[in-house]
Tab-separated table of C-alpha atoms and ligand atoms in Angstrom:
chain	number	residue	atom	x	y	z
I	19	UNK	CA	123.519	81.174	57.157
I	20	UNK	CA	126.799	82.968	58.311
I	21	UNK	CA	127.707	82.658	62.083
I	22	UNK	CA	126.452	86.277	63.540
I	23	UNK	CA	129.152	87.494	65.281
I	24	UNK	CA	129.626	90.410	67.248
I	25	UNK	CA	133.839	91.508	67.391
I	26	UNK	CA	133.887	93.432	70.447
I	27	UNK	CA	137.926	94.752	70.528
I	28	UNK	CA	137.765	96.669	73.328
I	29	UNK	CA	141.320	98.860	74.248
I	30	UNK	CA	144.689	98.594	74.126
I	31	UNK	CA	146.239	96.118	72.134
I	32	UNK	CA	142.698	94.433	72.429
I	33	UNK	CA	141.778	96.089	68.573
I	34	UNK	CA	145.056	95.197	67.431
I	35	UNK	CA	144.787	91.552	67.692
I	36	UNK	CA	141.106	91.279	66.892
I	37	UNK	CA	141.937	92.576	63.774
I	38	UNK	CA	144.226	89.855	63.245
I	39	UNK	CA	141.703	87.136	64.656
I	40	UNK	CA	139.081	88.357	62.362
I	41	UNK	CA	141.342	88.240	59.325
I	42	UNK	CA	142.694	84.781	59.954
I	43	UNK	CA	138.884	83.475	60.428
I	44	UNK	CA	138.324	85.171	57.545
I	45	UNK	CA	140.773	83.427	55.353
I	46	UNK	CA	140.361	80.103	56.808
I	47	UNK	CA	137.149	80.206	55.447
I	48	UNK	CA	134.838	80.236	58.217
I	49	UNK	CA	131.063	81.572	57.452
I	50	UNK	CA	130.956	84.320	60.002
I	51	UNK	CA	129.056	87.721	59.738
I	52	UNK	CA	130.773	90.064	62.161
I	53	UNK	CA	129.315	93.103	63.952
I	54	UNK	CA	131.577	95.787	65.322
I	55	UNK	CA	131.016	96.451	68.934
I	56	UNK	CA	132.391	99.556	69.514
I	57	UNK	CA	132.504	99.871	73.226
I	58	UNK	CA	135.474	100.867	75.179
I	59	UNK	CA	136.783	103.607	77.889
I	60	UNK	CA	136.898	105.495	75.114
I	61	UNK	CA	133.385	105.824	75.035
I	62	UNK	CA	133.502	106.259	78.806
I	63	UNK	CA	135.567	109.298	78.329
I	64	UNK	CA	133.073	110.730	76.250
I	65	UNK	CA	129.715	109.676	77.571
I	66	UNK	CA	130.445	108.450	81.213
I	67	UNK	CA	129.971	105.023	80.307
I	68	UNK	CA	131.708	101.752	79.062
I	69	UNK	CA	128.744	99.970	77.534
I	70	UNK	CA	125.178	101.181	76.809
I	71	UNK	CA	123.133	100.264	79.753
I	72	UNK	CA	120.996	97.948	77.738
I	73	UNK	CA	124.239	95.526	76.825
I	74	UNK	CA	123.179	92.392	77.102
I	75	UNK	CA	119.950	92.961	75.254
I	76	UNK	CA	121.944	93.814	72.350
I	77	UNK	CA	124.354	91.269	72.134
I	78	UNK	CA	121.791	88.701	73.207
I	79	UNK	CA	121.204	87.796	69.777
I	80	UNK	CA	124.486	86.686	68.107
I	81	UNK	CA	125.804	83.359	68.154
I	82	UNK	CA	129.129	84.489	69.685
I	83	UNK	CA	131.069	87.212	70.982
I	84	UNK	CA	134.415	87.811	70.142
I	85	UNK	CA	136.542	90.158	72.982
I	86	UNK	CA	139.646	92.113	72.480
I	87	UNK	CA	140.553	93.083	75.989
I	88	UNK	CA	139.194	96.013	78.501
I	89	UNK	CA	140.740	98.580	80.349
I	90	UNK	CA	142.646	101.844	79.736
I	91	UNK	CA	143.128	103.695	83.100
I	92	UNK	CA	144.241	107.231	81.882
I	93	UNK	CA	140.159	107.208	80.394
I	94	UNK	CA	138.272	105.141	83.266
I	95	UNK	CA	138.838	103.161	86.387
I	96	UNK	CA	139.709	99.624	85.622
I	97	UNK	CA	136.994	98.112	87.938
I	98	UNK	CA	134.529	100.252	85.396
I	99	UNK	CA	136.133	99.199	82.476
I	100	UNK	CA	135.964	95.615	83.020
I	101	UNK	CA	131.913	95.246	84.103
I	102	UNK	CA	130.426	94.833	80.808
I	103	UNK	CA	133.102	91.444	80.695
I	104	UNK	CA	132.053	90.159	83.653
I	105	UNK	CA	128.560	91.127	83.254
I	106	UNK	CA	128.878	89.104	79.759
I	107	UNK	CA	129.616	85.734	82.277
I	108	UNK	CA	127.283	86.495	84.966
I	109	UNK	CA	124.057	87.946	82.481
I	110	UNK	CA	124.881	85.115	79.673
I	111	UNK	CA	125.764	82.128	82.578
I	112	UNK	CA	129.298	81.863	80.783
I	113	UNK	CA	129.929	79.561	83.690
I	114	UNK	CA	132.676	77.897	82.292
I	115	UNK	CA	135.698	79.307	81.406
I	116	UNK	CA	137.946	77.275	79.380
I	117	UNK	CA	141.732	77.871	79.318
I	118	UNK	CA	144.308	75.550	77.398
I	119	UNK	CA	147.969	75.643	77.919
I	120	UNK	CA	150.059	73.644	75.416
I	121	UNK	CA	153.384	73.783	74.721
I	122	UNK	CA	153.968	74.138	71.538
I	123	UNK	CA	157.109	72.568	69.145
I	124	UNK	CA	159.216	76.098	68.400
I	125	UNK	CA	157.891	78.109	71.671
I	126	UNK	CA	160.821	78.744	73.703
I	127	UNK	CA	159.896	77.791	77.445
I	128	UNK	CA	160.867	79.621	80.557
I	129	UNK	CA	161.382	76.473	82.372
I	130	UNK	CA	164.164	74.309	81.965
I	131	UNK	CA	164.215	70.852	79.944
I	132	UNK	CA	160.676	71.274	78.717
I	133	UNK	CA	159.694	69.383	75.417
I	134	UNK	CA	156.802	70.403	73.025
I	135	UNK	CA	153.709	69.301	74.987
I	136	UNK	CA	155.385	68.249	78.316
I	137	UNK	CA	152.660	70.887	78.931
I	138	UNK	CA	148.972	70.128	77.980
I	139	UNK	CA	146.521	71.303	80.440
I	140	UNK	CA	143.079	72.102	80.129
I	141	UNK	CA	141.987	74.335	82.995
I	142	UNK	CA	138.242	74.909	83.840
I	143	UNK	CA	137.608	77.723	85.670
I	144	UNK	CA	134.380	78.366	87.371
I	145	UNK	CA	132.638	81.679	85.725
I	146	UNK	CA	129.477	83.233	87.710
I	147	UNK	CA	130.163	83.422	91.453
I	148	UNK	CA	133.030	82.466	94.082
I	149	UNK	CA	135.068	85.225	94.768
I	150	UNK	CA	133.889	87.362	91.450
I	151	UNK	CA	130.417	88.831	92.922
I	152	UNK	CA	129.322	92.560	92.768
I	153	UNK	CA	127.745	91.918	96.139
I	154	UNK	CA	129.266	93.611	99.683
I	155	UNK	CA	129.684	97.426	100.374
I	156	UNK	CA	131.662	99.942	101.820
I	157	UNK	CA	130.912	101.224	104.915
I	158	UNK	CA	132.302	103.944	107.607
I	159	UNK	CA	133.654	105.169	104.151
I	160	UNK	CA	136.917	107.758	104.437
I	161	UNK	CA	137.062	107.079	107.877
I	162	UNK	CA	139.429	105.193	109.977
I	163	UNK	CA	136.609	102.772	110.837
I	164	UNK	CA	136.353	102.320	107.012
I	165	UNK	CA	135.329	98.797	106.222
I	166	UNK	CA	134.707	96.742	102.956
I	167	UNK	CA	132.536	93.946	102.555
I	168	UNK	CA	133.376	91.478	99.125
I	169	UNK	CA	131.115	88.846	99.481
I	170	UNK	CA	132.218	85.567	98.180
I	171	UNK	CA	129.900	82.405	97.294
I	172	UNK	CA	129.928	79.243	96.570
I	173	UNK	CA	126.374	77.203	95.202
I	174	UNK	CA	126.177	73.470	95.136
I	175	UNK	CA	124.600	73.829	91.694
I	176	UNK	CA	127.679	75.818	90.859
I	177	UNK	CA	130.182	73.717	91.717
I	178	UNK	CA	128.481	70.803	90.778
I	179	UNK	CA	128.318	71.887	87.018
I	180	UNK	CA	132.016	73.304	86.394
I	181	UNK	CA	133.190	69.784	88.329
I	182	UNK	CA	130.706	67.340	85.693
I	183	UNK	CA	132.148	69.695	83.075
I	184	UNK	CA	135.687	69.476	84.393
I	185	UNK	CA	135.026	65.824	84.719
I	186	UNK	CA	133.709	64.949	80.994
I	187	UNK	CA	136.615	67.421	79.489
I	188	UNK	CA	138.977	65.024	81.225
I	189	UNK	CA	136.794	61.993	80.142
I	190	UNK	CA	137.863	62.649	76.209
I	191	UNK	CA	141.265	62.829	76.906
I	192	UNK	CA	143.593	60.355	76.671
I	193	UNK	CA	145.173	60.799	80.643
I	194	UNK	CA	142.007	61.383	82.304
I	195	UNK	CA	142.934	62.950	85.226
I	196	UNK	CA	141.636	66.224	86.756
I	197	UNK	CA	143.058	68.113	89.677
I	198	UNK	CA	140.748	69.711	91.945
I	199	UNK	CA	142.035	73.423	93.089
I	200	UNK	CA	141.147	73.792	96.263
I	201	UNK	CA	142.651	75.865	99.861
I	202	UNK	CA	140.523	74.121	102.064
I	203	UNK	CA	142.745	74.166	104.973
I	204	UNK	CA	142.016	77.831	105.232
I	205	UNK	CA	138.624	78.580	103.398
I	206	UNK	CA	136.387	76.255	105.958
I	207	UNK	CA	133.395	76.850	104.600
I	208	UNK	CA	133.189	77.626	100.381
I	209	UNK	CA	136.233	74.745	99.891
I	210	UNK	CA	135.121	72.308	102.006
I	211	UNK	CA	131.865	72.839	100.212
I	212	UNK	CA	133.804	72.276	96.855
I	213	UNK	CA	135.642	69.261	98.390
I	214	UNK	CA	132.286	67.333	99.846
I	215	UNK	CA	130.978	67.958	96.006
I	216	UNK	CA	134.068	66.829	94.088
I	217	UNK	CA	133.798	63.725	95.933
I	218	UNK	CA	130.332	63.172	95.012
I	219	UNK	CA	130.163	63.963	91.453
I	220	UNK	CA	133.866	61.513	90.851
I	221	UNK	CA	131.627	58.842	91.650
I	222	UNK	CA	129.563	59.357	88.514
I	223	UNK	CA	132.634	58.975	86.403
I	224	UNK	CA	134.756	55.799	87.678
I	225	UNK	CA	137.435	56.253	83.995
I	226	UNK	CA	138.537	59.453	85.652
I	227	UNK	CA	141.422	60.122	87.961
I	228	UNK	CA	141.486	62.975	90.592
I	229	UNK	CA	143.364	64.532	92.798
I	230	UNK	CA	142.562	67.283	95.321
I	231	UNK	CA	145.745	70.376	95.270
I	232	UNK	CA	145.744	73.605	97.389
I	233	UNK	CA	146.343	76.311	95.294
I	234	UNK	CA	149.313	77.449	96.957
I	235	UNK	CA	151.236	73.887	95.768
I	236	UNK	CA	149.113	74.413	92.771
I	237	UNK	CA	151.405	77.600	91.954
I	238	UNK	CA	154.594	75.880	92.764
I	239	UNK	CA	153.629	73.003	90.712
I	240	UNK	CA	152.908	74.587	87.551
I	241	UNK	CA	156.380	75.709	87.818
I	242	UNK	CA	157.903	72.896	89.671
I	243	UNK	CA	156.213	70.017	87.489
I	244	UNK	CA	153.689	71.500	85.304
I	245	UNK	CA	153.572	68.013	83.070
I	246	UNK	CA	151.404	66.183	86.041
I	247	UNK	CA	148.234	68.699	85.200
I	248	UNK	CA	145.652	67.203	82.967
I	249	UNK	CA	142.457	68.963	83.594
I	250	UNK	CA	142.817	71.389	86.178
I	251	UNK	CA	139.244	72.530	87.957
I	252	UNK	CA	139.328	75.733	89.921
I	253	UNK	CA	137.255	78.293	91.423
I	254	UNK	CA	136.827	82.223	89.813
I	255	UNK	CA	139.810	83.366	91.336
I	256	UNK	CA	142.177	80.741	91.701
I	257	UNK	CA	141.619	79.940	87.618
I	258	UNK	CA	142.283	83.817	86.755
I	259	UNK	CA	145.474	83.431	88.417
I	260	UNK	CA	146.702	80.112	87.740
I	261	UNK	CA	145.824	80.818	84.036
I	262	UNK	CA	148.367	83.866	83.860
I	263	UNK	CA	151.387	81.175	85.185
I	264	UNK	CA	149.884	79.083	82.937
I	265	UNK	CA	150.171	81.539	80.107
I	266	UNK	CA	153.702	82.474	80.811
I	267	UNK	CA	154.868	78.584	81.275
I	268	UNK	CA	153.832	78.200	77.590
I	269	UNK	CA	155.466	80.795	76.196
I	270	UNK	CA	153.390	84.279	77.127
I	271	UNK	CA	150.477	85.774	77.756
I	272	UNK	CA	150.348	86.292	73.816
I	273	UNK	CA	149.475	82.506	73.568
I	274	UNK	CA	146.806	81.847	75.831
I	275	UNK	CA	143.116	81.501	74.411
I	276	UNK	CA	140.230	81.056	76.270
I	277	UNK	CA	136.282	80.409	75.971
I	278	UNK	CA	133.560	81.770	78.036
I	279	UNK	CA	130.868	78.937	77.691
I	280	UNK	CA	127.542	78.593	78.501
I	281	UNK	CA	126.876	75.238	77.721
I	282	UNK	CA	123.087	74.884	77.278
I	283	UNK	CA	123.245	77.908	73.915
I	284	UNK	CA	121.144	79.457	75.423
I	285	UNK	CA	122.852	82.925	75.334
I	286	UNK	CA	125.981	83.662	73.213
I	287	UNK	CA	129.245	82.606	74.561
I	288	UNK	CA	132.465	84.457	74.696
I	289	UNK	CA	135.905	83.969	72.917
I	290	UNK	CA	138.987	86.004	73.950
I	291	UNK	CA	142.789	85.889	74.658
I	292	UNK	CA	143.405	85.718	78.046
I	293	UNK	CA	145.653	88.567	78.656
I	294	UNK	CA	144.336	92.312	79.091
I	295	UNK	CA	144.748	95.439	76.846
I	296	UNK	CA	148.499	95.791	77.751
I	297	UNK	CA	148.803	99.491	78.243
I	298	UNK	CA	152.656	99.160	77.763
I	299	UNK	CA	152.847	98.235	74.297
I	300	UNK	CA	149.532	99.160	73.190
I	301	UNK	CA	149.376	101.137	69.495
I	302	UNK	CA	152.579	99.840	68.527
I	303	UNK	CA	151.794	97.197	66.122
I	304	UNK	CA	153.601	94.650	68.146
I	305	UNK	CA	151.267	92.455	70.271
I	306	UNK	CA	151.592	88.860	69.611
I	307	UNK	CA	147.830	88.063	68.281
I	308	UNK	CA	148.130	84.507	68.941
I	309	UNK	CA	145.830	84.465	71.925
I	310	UNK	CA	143.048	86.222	69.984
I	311	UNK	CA	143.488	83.979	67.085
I	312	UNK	CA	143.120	80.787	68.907
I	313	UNK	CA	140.168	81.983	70.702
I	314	UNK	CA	138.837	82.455	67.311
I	315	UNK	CA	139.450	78.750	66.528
I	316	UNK	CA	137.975	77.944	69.939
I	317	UNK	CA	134.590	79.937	68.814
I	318	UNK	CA	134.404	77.917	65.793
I	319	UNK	CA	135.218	75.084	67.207
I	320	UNK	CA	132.207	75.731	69.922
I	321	UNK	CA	129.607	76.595	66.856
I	322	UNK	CA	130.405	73.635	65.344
I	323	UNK	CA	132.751	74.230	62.452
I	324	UNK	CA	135.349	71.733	63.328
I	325	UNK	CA	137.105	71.429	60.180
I	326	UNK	CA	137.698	75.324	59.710
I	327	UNK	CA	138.997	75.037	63.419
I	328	UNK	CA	141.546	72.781	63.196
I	329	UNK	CA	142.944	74.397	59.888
I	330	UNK	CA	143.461	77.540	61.660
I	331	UNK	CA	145.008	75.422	64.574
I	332	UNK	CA	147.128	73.679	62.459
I	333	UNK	CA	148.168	77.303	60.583
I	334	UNK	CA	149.047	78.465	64.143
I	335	UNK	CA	151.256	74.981	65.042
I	336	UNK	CA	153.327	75.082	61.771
I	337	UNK	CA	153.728	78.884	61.978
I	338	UNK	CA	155.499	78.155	65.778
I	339	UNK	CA	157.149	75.370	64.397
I	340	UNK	CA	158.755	76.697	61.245
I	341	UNK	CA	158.773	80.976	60.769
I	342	UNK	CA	161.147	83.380	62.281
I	343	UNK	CA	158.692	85.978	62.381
I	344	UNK	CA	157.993	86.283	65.638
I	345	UNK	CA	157.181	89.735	67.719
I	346	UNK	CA	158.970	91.198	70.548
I	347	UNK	CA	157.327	89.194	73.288
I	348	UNK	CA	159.312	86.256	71.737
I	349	UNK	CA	162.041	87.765	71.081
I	350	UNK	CA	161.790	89.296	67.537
I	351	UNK	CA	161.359	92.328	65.763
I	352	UNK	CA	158.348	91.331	63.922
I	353	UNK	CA	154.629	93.394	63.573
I	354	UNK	CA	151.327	92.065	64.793
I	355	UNK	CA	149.884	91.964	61.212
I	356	UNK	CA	153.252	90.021	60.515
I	357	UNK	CA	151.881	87.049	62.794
I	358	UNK	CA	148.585	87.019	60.852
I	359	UNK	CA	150.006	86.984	57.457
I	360	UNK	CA	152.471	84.419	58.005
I	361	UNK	CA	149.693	82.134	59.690
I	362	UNK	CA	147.137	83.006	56.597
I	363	UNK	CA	150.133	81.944	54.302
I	364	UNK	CA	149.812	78.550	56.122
I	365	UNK	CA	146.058	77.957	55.975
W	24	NAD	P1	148.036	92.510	80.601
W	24	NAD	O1	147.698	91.095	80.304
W	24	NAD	O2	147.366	93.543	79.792
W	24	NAD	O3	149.618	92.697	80.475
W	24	NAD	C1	150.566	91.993	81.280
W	24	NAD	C2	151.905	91.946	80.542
W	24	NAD	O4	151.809	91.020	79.468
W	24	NAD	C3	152.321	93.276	79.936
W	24	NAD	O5	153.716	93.427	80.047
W	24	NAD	C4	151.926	93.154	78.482
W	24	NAD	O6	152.692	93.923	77.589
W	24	NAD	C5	152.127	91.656	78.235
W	24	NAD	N1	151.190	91.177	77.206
W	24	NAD	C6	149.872	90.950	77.360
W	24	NAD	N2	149.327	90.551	76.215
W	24	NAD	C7	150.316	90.513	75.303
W	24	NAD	C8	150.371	90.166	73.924
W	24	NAD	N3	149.283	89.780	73.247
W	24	NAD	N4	151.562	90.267	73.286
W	24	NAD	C9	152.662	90.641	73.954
W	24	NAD	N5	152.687	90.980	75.258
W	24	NAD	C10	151.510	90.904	75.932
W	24	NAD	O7	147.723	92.712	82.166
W	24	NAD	P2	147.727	94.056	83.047
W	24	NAD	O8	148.853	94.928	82.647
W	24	NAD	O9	147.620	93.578	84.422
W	24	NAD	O10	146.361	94.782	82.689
W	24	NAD	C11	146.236	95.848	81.785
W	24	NAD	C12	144.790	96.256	81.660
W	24	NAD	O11	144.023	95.203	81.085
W	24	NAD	C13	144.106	96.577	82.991
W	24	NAD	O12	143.233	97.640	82.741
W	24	NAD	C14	143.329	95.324	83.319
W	24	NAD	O13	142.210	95.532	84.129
W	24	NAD	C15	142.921	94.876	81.934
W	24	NAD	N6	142.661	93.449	81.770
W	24	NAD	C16	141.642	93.127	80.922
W	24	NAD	C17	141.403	91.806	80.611
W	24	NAD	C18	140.291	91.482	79.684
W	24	NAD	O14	139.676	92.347	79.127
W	24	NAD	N7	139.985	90.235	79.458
W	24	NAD	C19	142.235	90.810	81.128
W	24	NAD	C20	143.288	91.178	81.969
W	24	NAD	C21	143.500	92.498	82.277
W	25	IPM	C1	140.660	87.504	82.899
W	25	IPM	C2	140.733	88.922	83.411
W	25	IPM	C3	139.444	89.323	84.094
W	25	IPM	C4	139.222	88.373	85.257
W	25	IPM	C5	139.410	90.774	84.571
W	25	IPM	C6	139.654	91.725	83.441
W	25	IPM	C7	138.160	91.115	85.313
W	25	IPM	O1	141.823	89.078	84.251
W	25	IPM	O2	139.767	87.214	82.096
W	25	IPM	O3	141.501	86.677	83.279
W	25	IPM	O4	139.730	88.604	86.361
W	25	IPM	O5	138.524	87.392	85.066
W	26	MN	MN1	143.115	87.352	84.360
């Protein structure tokens, strides 16, 4: 039985490098039925809405999801376009979010005197709840006693499951080590909470190093002396921005792939590229589809077909290594479809 999958590409550049994604999948040979999702601000403009309201009863089903990107202000508000995504986390329990940053050999790095895989960081970002709820309110609204209320929480049962997780990521790898993001000098109650559980759950796992970080060094250091991070753990917020530095250390937001897991399979999980629908470049052929590829090796990775995986991984690895087709992001004057071809030459 094919994988069911449902290829959500969303706006912007997000089509664009789906389309590449699903053709490199497709010629790497994995088994996957896909279902276009065909939900965007476009549809907004037309109907008022971004998704139907029944959403996650319709993608319930499938085995994964695969997401371009959302957003598009000219056709809807940006804090509209992006609810079905983080209704996706919160209605599925996507409560990890996974988010490597390798260095690849022929990816030119920002930072100075960096070899191939000086970087190699895993970060695990907590998915359902810290600073990412739709609870709080407005209130006194368009007057100058105007307030706004953005409720932020923190669960044991929360933390405690993105830390075991962080904890038996870093457990397979060969330096062990995970780095606890934390601000805890400031945040007295939801960090501290973190902290007291950190300490608790490395107990259960003696092989593994840690290290607590505020977020703030946690910024410098990715720049400063980004080869120390192993497996980095953070809350909501601090892993959506640490993961665009992270993006950017490694060559560009084009690179970095990510996976919205819920562990148990109980609901789909979801597979995209980190970066957004990129407004600037968008319908000009030219996005670098490497993010959106690599998710899709992370998906079929996650549903089990390992071998298919790591063929498309190592496509991707010699294609860095060895081609001068490379987009504008990188410096070229290649096309998106370009990028795909060259990696399906590879497979
Ligand atoms: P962005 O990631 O879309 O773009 C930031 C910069 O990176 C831009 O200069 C863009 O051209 C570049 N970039 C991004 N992806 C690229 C790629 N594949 N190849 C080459 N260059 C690339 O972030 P933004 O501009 O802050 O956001 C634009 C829109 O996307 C907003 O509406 C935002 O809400 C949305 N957004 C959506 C997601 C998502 O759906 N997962 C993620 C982030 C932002
Ligand atoms: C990401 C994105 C989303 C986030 C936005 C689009 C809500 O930036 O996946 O990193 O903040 O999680
Ligand atoms: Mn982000």
């Amino acid at each position: 039985m094919p994988y069911k999958i449902a290829l959500y590409p969303g706006d912007g550049i997000g089509p664009e490098v789906i389309a590449e994604a699903k053709k490199v999948l497709e010629a790497g040979g994995a088994d996957c039925a896909f279902t276009l999702i065909d939900w965007n601000t476009t549809l907004y403009a037309k109907t008022g809405k971004c998704a139907p309201d029944d959403y996650l009863e319709r993608l319930k089903d499938f085995d994964a999801i695969m997401l371009g990107a959302l957003g598009n202000s000219a056709n809807a508000p940006d804090h509209i376009a992006v609810q079905p995504l983080l209704g996706m986390r919160r209605g599925f329990d996507q409560y990890v979010n996974v988010r490597p940053a390798v260095l690849y050999e022929g990816v030119d790095c920002p930072l100075k005197n960096k070899k191939p895989f000086d970087i190699d960081m895993l970060v695990i970002r907590e998915n359902t709840e810290g600073e990412y709820t739709s609870l709080g309110g407005r209130h006194y609204a368009g007057t100058p006693h105007e307030a706004a209320i953005q409720v932020n929480y923190f669960t044991r049962m929360g933390t405690e499951r993105i830390i075991r997780y962080a904890f038996e990521e870093a457990r397979k790898r060969k330096r062990k080590h995970v780095t606890s993001i934390t601000k805890s000098n400031a945040l007295i109650y939801s960090m501290v909470l973190w902290d007291d559980v950190i300490k608790e759950v490395a107990q259960e796992y003696p092989d593994v190093k840690w290290s607590p970080m505020l977020v703030d060094a946690a910024a410098m250091n990715f720049v400063r002396q980004p080869e120390i991070f192993d497996v980095v753990v953070c809350s909501n917020l601090f892993g959506d921005i640490l993961t665009d530095l992270a993006a950017v250390i490694i060559g560009g937001m084009g690179f970095a792939a990510s996976a919205n897991i819920n562990p148990t399979k109980k609901y789909p999980s979801m597979f995209e590229p980190i970066h957004g629908s990129a407004p600037d470049i968008a319908g000009k052929g030219i996005a670098n589809p490497l993010a959106a590829i690599m998710s899709g090796a992370m998906m079929l990775e996650f549903l089990g077909d390992e071998k298919n995986a790591r063929r498309i991984t190592n496509a991707v690895q010699s294609y860095l290594k060895e081609s001068s087709i490379k987009t504008p992001d990188r410096g070229g004057t290649a096309r998106t479809q370009d990028v795909g071809n060259d990696i399906i030459a590879r497979l």
